[in-house]
CSV table of C-alpha atoms and ligand atoms in Angstrom, one decimal:
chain,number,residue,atom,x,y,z
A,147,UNK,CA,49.5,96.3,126.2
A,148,UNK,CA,50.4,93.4,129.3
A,149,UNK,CA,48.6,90.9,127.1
A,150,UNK,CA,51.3,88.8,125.4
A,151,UNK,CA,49.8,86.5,122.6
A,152,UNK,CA,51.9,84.7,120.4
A,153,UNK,CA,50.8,83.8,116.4
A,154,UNK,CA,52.5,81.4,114.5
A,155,UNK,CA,51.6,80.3,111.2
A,156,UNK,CA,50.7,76.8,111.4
A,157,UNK,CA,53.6,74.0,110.2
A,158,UNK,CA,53.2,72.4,107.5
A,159,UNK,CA,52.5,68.4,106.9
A,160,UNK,CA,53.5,67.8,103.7
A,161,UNK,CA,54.7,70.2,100.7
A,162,UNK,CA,57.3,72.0,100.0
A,163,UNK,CA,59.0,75.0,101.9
A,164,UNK,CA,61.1,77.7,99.7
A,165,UNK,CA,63.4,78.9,101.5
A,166,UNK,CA,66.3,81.7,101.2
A,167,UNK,CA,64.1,83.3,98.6
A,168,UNK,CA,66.2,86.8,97.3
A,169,UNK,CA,64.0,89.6,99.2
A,170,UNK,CA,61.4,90.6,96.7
A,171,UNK,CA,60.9,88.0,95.1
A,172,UNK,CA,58.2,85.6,96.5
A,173,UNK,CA,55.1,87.0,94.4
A,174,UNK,CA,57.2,86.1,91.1
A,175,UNK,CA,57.9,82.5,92.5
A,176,UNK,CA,53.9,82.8,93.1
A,177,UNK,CA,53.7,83.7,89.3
A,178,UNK,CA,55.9,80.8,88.5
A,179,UNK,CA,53.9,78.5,90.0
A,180,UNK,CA,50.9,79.3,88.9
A,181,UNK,CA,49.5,80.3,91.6
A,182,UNK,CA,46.9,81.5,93.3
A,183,UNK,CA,44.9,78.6,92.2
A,184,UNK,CA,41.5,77.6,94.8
A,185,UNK,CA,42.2,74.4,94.2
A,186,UNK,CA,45.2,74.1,95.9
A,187,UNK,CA,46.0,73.9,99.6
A,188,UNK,CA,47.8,76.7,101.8
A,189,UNK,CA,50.4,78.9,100.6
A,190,UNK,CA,51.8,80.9,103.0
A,191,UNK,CA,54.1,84.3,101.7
A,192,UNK,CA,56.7,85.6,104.4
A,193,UNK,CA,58.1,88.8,102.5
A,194,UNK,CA,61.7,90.1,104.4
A,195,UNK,CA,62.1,87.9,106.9
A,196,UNK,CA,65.5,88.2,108.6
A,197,UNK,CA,67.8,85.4,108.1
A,198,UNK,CA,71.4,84.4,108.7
A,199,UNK,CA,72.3,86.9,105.2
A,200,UNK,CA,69.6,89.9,105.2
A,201,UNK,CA,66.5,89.7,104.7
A,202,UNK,CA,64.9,86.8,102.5
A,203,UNK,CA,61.7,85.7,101.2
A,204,UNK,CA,59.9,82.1,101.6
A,205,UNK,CA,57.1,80.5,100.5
A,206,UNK,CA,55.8,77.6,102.1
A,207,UNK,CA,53.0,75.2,100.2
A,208,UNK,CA,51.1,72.6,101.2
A,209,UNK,CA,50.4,69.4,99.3
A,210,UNK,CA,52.4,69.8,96.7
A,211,UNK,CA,56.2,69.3,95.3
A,212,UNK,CA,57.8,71.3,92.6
A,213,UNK,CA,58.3,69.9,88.3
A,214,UNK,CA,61.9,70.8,87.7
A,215,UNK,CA,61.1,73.1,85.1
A,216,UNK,CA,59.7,75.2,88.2
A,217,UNK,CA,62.9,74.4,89.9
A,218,UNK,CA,64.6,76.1,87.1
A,219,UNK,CA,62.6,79.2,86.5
A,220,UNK,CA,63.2,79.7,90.5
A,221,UNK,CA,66.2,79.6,89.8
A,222,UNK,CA,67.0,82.2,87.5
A,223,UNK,CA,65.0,85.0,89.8
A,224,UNK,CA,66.2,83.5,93.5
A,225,UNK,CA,69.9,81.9,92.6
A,226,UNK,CA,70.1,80.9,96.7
A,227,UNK,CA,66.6,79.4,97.3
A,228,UNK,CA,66.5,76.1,98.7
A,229,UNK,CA,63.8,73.7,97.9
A,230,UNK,CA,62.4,71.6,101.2
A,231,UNK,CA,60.1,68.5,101.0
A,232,UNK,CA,58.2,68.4,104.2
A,233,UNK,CA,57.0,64.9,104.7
A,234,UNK,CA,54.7,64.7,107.9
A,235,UNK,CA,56.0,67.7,109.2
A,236,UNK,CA,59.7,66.7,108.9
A,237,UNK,CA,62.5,68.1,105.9
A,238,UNK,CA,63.1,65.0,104.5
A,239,UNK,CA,64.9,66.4,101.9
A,240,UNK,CA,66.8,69.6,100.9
A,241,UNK,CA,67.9,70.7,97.3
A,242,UNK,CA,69.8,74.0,96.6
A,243,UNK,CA,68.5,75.8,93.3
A,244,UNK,CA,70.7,75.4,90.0
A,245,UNK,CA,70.9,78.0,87.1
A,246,UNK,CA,70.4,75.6,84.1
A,247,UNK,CA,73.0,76.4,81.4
A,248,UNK,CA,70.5,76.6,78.8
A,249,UNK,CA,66.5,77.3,79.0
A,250,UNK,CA,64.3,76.7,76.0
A,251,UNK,CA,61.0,78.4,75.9
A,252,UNK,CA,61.4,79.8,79.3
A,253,UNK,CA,61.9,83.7,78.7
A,254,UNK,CA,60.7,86.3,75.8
A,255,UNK,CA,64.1,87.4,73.9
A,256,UNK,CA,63.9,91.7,74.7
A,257,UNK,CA,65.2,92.3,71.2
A,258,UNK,CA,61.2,93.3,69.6
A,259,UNK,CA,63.2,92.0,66.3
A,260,UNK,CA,64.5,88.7,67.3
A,261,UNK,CA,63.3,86.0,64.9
A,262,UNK,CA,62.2,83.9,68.3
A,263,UNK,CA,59.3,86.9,68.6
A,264,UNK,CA,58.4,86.9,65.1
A,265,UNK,CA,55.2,84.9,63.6
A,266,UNK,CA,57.5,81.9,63.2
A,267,UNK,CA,57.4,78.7,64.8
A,268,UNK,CA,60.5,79.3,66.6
A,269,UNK,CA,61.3,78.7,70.3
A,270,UNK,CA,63.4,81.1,72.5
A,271,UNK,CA,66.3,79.5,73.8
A,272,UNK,CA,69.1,81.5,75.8
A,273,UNK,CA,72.4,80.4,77.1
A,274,UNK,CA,72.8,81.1,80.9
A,275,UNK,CA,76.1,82.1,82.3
A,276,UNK,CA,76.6,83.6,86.0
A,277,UNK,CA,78.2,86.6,86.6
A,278,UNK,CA,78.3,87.7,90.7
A,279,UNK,CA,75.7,85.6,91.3
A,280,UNK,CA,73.5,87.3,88.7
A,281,UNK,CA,72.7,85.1,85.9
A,282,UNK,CA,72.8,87.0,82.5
A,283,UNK,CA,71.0,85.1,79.3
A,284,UNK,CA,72.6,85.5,75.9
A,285,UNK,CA,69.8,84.8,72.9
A,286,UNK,CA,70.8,81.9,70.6
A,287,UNK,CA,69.4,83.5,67.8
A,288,UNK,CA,70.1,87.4,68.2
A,289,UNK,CA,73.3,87.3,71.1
A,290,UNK,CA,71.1,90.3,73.3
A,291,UNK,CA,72.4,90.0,77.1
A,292,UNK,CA,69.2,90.2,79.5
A,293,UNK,CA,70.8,90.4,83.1
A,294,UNK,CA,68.3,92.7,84.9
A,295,UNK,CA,64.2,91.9,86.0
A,296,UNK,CA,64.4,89.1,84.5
A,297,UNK,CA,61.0,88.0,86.6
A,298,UNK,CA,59.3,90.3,83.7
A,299,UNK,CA,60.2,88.6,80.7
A,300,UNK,CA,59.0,85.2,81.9
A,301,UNK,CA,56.6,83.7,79.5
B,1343,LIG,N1,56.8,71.4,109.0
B,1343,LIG,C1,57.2,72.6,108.6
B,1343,LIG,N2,56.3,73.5,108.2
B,1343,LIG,C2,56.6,74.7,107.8
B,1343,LIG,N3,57.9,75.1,107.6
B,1343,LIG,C3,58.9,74.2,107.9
B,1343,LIG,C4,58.6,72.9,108.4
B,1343,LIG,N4,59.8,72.3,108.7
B,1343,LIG,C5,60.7,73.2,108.3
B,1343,LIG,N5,60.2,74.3,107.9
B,1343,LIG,C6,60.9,75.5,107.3
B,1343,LIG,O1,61.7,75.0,106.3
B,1343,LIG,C7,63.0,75.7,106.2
B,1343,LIG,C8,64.1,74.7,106.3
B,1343,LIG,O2,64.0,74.0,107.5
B,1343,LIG,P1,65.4,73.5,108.3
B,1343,LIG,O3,64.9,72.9,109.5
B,1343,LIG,O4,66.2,72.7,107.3
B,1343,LIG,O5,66.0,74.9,108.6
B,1343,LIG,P2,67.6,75.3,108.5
B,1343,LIG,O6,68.4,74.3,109.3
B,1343,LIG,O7,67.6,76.8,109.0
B,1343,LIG,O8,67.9,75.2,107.0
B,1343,LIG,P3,68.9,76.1,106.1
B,1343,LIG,O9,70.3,75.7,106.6
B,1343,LIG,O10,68.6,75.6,104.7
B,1343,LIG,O11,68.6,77.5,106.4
B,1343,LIG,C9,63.0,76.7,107.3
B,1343,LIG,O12,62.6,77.9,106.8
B,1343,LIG,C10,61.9,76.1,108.3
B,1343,LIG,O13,61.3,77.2,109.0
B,1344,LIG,MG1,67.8,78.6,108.0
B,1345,LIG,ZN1,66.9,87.2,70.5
């Protein structure tokens, strides 16, 4: 006790800050991106961190900017993330995440009889619609509705 020290996770110089992250969510946007990888540079996680509407999740990377198809798989598990480029320790620019209408090889169809998870050659592909900020998937080939964890069926 008396001795105030103050720790503060160092600022970034370039990358990419996620930001407004749904609470919960940061080790799946991990997943996403593939990491960890020990070639990369810092990644730091900050799990229920209060912000201006509860608590939130964000994940702040150095080095390196997203490929929309991350973008999009963000997306679908964090509907209110924002995406910040830090350029020498600035934002220099701020996106809000968007629910694509339609993803293609993105997530497993739950339906274990669904001709996308058979031996054929045939690609999942799911209509996206949002329902209370939820998005729910319909399967073009089957119509099943996945609107819960979708994290887990990720491939
Ligand atoms: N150089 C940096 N290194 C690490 N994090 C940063 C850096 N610059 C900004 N951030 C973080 O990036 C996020 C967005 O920064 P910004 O200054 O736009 O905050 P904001 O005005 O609260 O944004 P929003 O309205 O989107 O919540 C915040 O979480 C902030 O802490
Ligand atoms: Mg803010
Ligand atoms: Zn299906």
């Amino acid at each position: 006790m008396g001795e105030e020290k103050e720790l503060r996770v160092r600022r970034i110089k370039n990358g990419t800050v996620i930001d407004h992250i749904t609470a919960g969510q940061a080790l799946n946007v991990i997943k996403i991106l593939g990491l960890p990888d020990a070639s990369e540079g810092v990644v730091s996680i900050l799990l229920n961190s209060p912000g201006e509407h509860g608590k939130k999740d964000v994940v702040k990377i150095e080095n390196r900017e997203l490929k929309v198809t991350e973008v999009d798989r963000i997306a679908l598990i964090a509907p209110n993330a924002t995406i910040n480029i830090i350029r020498n320790f600035n934002v220099s620019q701020k996106k809000k995440v968007h629910i694509p209408e339609f993803m293609e090889g993105v997530i497993r169809c739950i339906n274990p009889n669904c001709i996308s998870n058979s031996n054929e050659p045939i690609t999942s592909k799911f209509n996206v619609t949002v329902d209370d900020d939820m998005p729910k998937l319909r399967c073009t080939y089957c119509g099943r509705v996945i609107s819960e964890n979708i994290a887990k069926h990720l491939l």
